[in-house]
XYZ file of C-alpha atoms in Angstrom:
360
model
C -40.573 -29.588 -285.109
C -41.969 -26.383 -286.671
C -43.815 -26.955 -289.949
C -41.862 -25.298 -292.833
C -44.958 -23.731 -294.412
C -46.058 -22.153 -291.117
C -42.537 -20.872 -290.451
C -42.466 -19.282 -293.900
C -45.770 -17.516 -293.265
C -44.597 -16.202 -289.903
C -41.264 -15.188 -291.437
C -42.846 -13.185 -294.248
C -45.144 -11.357 -291.827
C -42.211 -10.675 -289.497
C -40.134 -9.069 -292.267
C -43.040 -6.848 -293.343
C -43.612 -5.808 -289.721
C -39.917 -5.019 -289.261
C -39.954 -2.850 -292.382
C -42.862 -0.872 -290.921
C -41.063 -0.473 -287.600
C -37.882 0.742 -289.307
C -39.894 3.320 -291.255
C -41.391 4.662 -288.011
C -39.040 6.739 -285.818
C -38.974 5.383 -282.262
C -36.272 7.133 -280.268
C -36.357 6.364 -276.555
C -39.347 8.097 -274.903
C -40.805 8.711 -278.393
C -42.023 5.193 -279.205
C -45.725 6.016 -279.456
C -45.902 5.476 -283.225
C -44.157 2.065 -283.201
C -46.470 1.070 -280.348
C -49.343 1.906 -282.721
C -47.758 -0.235 -285.461
C -47.504 -3.185 -283.074
C -51.092 -2.780 -281.891
C -52.281 -2.789 -285.498
C -50.335 -6.032 -286.104
C -51.860 -7.730 -283.054
C -55.378 -6.662 -283.985
C -54.888 -7.942 -287.537
C -53.905 -11.320 -286.071
C -56.783 -11.376 -283.544
C -54.526 -11.345 -280.516
C -55.813 -9.353 -277.498
C -53.269 -6.714 -276.562
C -52.650 -4.356 -273.666
C -50.738 -1.093 -273.667
C -49.002 0.611 -270.758
C -47.456 3.894 -271.878
C -45.395 2.888 -274.907
C -45.098 -0.737 -273.738
C -47.163 -3.458 -275.445
C -47.931 -6.868 -273.988
C -50.071 -9.947 -274.567
C -50.486 -13.463 -273.182
C -51.279 -16.770 -274.871
C -54.919 -17.630 -275.481
C -55.132 -20.551 -273.031
C -53.220 -18.981 -270.171
C -53.230 -21.315 -267.158
C -52.201 -19.702 -263.837
C -51.124 -23.140 -262.575
C -48.353 -23.329 -265.183
C -44.989 -21.549 -265.123
C -44.927 -18.316 -267.123
C -42.162 -17.347 -269.542
C -41.633 -13.730 -270.549
C -40.627 -13.099 -274.176
C -39.233 -9.581 -274.242
C -37.475 -7.249 -276.632
C -37.568 -3.488 -277.158
C -38.895 -1.256 -279.915
C -37.023 1.960 -279.147
C -33.810 2.917 -280.944
C -30.838 5.190 -280.465
C -30.566 8.249 -282.703
C -28.708 7.649 -285.977
C -25.049 8.652 -285.869
C -23.390 11.008 -288.338
C -21.769 8.160 -290.273
C -25.001 7.083 -291.982
C -24.863 7.075 -295.781
C -28.429 5.735 -296.096
C -31.785 7.035 -294.941
C -32.022 5.377 -291.478
C -35.815 5.195 -291.778
C -35.915 3.606 -295.222
C -36.144 -0.177 -294.935
C -33.999 -1.163 -297.909
C -33.418 -4.778 -298.939
C -30.116 -5.542 -300.690
C -28.285 -8.865 -301.027
C -30.197 -10.544 -298.198
C -29.583 -7.522 -295.950
C -32.400 -5.432 -294.519
C -31.002 -1.972 -293.784
C -32.457 0.574 -291.393
C -32.198 2.021 -287.902
C -33.177 -0.606 -285.333
C -33.087 -3.483 -287.817
C -30.414 -5.321 -285.822
C -30.935 -3.726 -282.388
C -33.394 -5.052 -281.712
C -36.023 -5.178 -284.451
C -34.970 -8.578 -285.790
C -35.178 -10.071 -282.304
C -38.499 -8.383 -281.588
C -40.303 -9.691 -284.687
C -38.730 -13.153 -284.305
C -39.917 -13.430 -280.694
C -43.341 -12.209 -281.744
C -43.512 -14.881 -284.444
C -42.630 -17.545 -281.867
C -45.352 -16.173 -279.593
C -47.816 -16.455 -282.498
C -46.730 -20.063 -283.049
C -47.774 -21.050 -279.529
C -50.615 -18.531 -279.044
C -53.598 -20.763 -279.906
C -52.139 -24.058 -278.657
C -54.028 -25.800 -275.875
C -52.556 -27.775 -272.977
C -49.175 -26.096 -273.136
C -46.962 -26.909 -270.123
C -46.118 -23.206 -269.859
C -47.671 -19.779 -270.309
C -46.194 -17.112 -272.549
C -46.244 -13.369 -272.044
C -44.903 -11.295 -274.931
C -43.736 -7.773 -274.131
C -42.396 -5.111 -276.499
C -40.852 -2.586 -274.150
C -39.863 1.064 -274.426
C -36.857 3.084 -273.228
C -34.433 0.139 -273.243
C -31.685 2.154 -274.910
C -31.625 4.637 -272.022
C -32.589 2.189 -269.249
C -35.585 4.433 -268.666
C -38.006 3.956 -265.806
C -41.057 3.947 -268.108
C -39.954 0.812 -269.935
C -39.796 -2.788 -268.716
C -39.380 -1.624 -265.108
C -42.797 0.056 -265.197
C -44.384 -2.851 -267.039
C -43.224 -5.811 -264.926
C -45.436 -5.091 -261.864
C -48.499 -5.170 -264.133
C -47.742 -8.541 -265.721
C -48.723 -11.962 -264.372
C -46.009 -13.452 -262.116
C -43.027 -14.393 -264.299
C -40.934 -17.507 -263.623
C -38.171 -16.789 -266.123
C -37.510 -14.713 -269.202
C -36.082 -14.816 -272.709
C -34.682 -11.435 -273.744
C -34.290 -10.770 -277.450
C -31.002 -9.021 -278.220
C -28.568 -9.696 -281.084
C -26.252 -12.508 -279.907
C -25.861 -14.464 -283.191
C -28.276 -16.925 -281.539
C -25.704 -17.831 -278.882
C -26.624 -17.886 -275.186
C -25.747 -14.820 -273.120
C -26.078 -16.472 -269.724
C -24.466 -13.528 -267.922
C -24.425 -9.809 -268.530
C -22.438 -6.948 -267.062
C -24.293 -4.285 -265.106
C -23.656 -0.551 -264.987
C -22.845 1.887 -262.212
C -22.332 5.531 -263.182
C -20.561 7.585 -260.521
C -20.440 11.360 -260.150
C -17.214 12.200 -258.295
C -16.285 15.549 -256.779
C -12.805 16.634 -255.639
C -12.236 19.837 -253.693
C -9.396 22.310 -253.251
C -8.932 25.990 -252.493
C -9.178 28.721 -255.117
C -6.165 30.925 -255.727
C -4.349 33.002 -258.363
C -2.504 30.819 -260.850
C 0.417 33.294 -260.966
C 1.204 32.905 -257.273
C 1.903 29.961 -255.001
C -1.551 29.919 -253.471
C -4.583 27.714 -253.440
C -4.953 23.959 -253.659
C -5.721 22.694 -257.144
C -8.811 20.449 -257.171
C -7.733 18.952 -260.509
C -4.554 17.602 -258.923
C -6.600 16.128 -256.087
C -8.873 14.510 -258.660
C -5.894 13.093 -260.578
C -4.829 11.047 -257.558
C -8.241 9.396 -257.397
C -8.432 9.039 -261.187
C -5.138 7.163 -261.036
C -6.693 4.784 -258.527
C -9.734 4.183 -260.752
C -7.396 3.480 -263.650
C -5.192 0.937 -261.884
C -7.295 -0.771 -259.193
C -8.238 -4.397 -259.769
C -11.096 -5.931 -257.802
C -9.932 -9.231 -256.272
C -12.842 -11.443 -257.320
C -13.252 -12.458 -260.975
C -16.483 -13.627 -262.571
C -16.229 -16.935 -264.468
C -18.420 -15.471 -267.247
C -17.756 -11.741 -267.113
C -14.150 -11.515 -265.964
C -13.118 -8.388 -264.082
C -14.956 -5.210 -263.214
C -14.006 -2.396 -265.600
C -13.821 1.224 -264.454
C -13.364 4.087 -266.936
C -13.203 7.827 -266.243
C -15.212 9.332 -269.096
C -15.832 13.009 -268.196
C -13.787 15.615 -266.309
C -14.584 19.299 -265.794
C -14.320 22.202 -263.357
C -16.689 25.041 -262.600
C -13.832 27.453 -263.220
C -13.757 29.137 -266.648
C -10.788 31.476 -266.063
C -7.302 30.388 -267.090
C -5.630 32.231 -264.193
C -7.644 30.783 -261.290
C -6.691 27.616 -259.449
C -9.961 25.622 -259.381
C -11.465 24.705 -256.049
C -13.774 22.006 -257.449
C -13.306 19.271 -260.036
C -16.061 16.953 -261.188
C -15.472 13.685 -263.024
C -17.633 10.754 -264.099
C -16.725 7.085 -263.797
C -18.379 4.353 -265.856
C -18.226 1.068 -263.896
C -19.145 -2.191 -265.628
C -20.274 -4.604 -262.932
C -19.963 -8.366 -262.721
C -22.137 -10.893 -260.954
C -19.655 -11.631 -258.124
C -20.233 -8.261 -256.386
C -23.388 -6.341 -255.613
C -23.538 -2.672 -256.596
C -23.423 -1.706 -252.919
C -20.314 -3.806 -252.290
C -18.507 -2.157 -255.189
C -19.537 1.287 -254.025
C -18.222 0.575 -250.517
C -14.845 -0.566 -251.849
C -14.519 2.553 -254.003
C -15.401 4.923 -251.171
C -12.839 3.269 -248.919
C -10.052 3.996 -251.423
C -10.648 7.527 -252.760
C -10.826 10.977 -251.193
C -13.416 12.468 -253.548
C -17.132 12.323 -252.851
C -18.776 9.541 -254.831
C -22.465 9.695 -255.752
C -24.049 6.873 -257.793
C -26.704 7.902 -260.291
C -28.491 4.587 -259.781
C -28.043 1.129 -258.271
C -30.729 -0.366 -260.539
C -28.641 -1.766 -263.387
C -27.220 -4.865 -261.781
C -25.075 -7.598 -263.302
C -27.034 -10.804 -263.881
C -26.415 -14.495 -264.501
C -28.632 -17.502 -265.128
C -27.326 -20.928 -264.013
C -26.196 -23.360 -266.698
C -28.515 -25.893 -265.077
C -31.587 -23.781 -265.865
C -33.962 -25.568 -268.301
C -33.846 -22.657 -270.762
C -30.043 -22.770 -270.936
C -30.002 -26.542 -271.126
C -32.477 -26.387 -274.013
C -30.271 -23.916 -275.869
C -27.196 -26.086 -275.364
C -29.102 -29.116 -276.692
C -29.683 -27.044 -279.839
C -25.928 -26.663 -280.192
C -25.649 -23.116 -278.875
C -22.770 -21.851 -276.738
C -23.125 -19.982 -273.407
C -21.047 -16.841 -272.864
C -20.862 -13.641 -270.836
C -22.057 -10.430 -272.491
C -20.379 -7.041 -271.875
C -23.437 -5.092 -273.048
C -26.411 -4.018 -270.957
C -30.055 -4.863 -271.664
C -33.424 -4.894 -269.890
C -32.277 -8.193 -268.375
C -30.581 -6.032 -265.721
C -33.999 -4.945 -264.441
C -35.599 -8.388 -264.231
C -35.915 -9.919 -260.736
C -36.086 -13.470 -262.137
C -33.723 -15.694 -264.175
C -33.449 -14.581 -267.798
C -31.489 -15.659 -270.855
C -30.420 -13.164 -273.520
C -30.342 -14.556 -277.062
C -31.421 -13.509 -280.515
C -30.660 -13.110 -284.211
C -28.267 -10.433 -285.410
C -24.846 -9.354 -284.238
C -24.186 -6.995 -281.334
C -21.214 -5.570 -283.288
C -23.704 -3.998 -285.734
C -25.729 -2.294 -283.005
C -25.619 1.511 -283.012
C -23.434 1.438 -286.130
C -23.888 3.515 -289.280
C -26.018 1.855 -291.982
C -27.273 -0.744 -289.512
C -28.627 -3.956 -291.022
C -29.720 -7.496 -290.307
C -29.531 -10.442 -292.679
C -33.054 -11.487 -293.606
C -32.037 -15.130 -293.201
C -31.159 -14.366 -289.580
C -34.801 -13.518 -288.887
C -36.004 -16.847 -290.247
C -33.316 -18.632 -288.238
C -34.332 -16.636 -285.167
C -37.983 -17.660 -285.439
C -37.056 -21.311 -285.826
C -34.587 -21.083 -282.928
C -37.042 -19.464 -280.512
C -39.762 -22.042 -281.295
C -37.371 -24.975 -280.877
C -35.873 -23.445 -277.707
C -39.248 -23.078 -276.007
C -40.417 -26.534 -277.128
C -37.149 -28.128 -276.005
C -37.204 -26.203 -272.703
C -40.365 -28.005 -271.612
C -38.734 -31.365 -272.316
C -35.582 -30.594 -270.285
């Protein structure tokens, strides 16, 4: 049971740190200044820290290589503020228990709450587990210089806890992402005469397939695979020329019952256009309900569910649970905020989760 006075101290420090992070722009690939803020915090608290690019990581004081190692991870990059903002996105304003500012909810509240939990366990001896805390970069763009670059440099990880806003519920599964560049071909001709083969019409046949096809297998947590055509264009700029090429983009949200390669094979068997995936990295993931981390969360009264949104969990080659304070519905929204009470609840939850996990 966390001591109330210690929780309050960690909570106050976490809120101050979050205010500093909000006030420091940290767009993806430009997180150098928030990395500096985090390093300053670790030094102030006498915690040895390591930096890899814009990624920051540390391990508990009495790290024992014979014990299992848990990764505590969240990100410190943000998206760019949208045009709907009515507030200064970099001004950490407190009003009616709400802390406003870009990145407050996604994922600053999770980041500082996980860090507070790491501090709680940092000096403890004879822990049955090791902790590695990692504040990663480029999460919002799934960049290759974020958690993917950091993981090979960390001690071997047994399982992970990923801080994202889930209202402290348990995202045991998460959809992956496959972005496809599709190209349909025809023959150029004059639009005034019956000549040429219109590549747009060829593309429309395949687009119709993407719109209506249903993959046979359903995920118990994530449901069906969702395919959406999001971009369409031709190289032709003249109104009177039948286009001989048409390019369109398909956003495919993966589930854990197919691999990316299996989905790609099914698509290629059913369309005429050329299909080129931008990446096969962002896989769908699931952690078994029987896993000690999930069981611990359920003992705390939390509910498992499948998440439609992508996180760095997709890039982790070990079981990982996504959970944290805040609400995913507020992410990337104008005038983003997190309730201050959610941060305190998040710290308490993470501490209890990790303590309970070792008893499961």
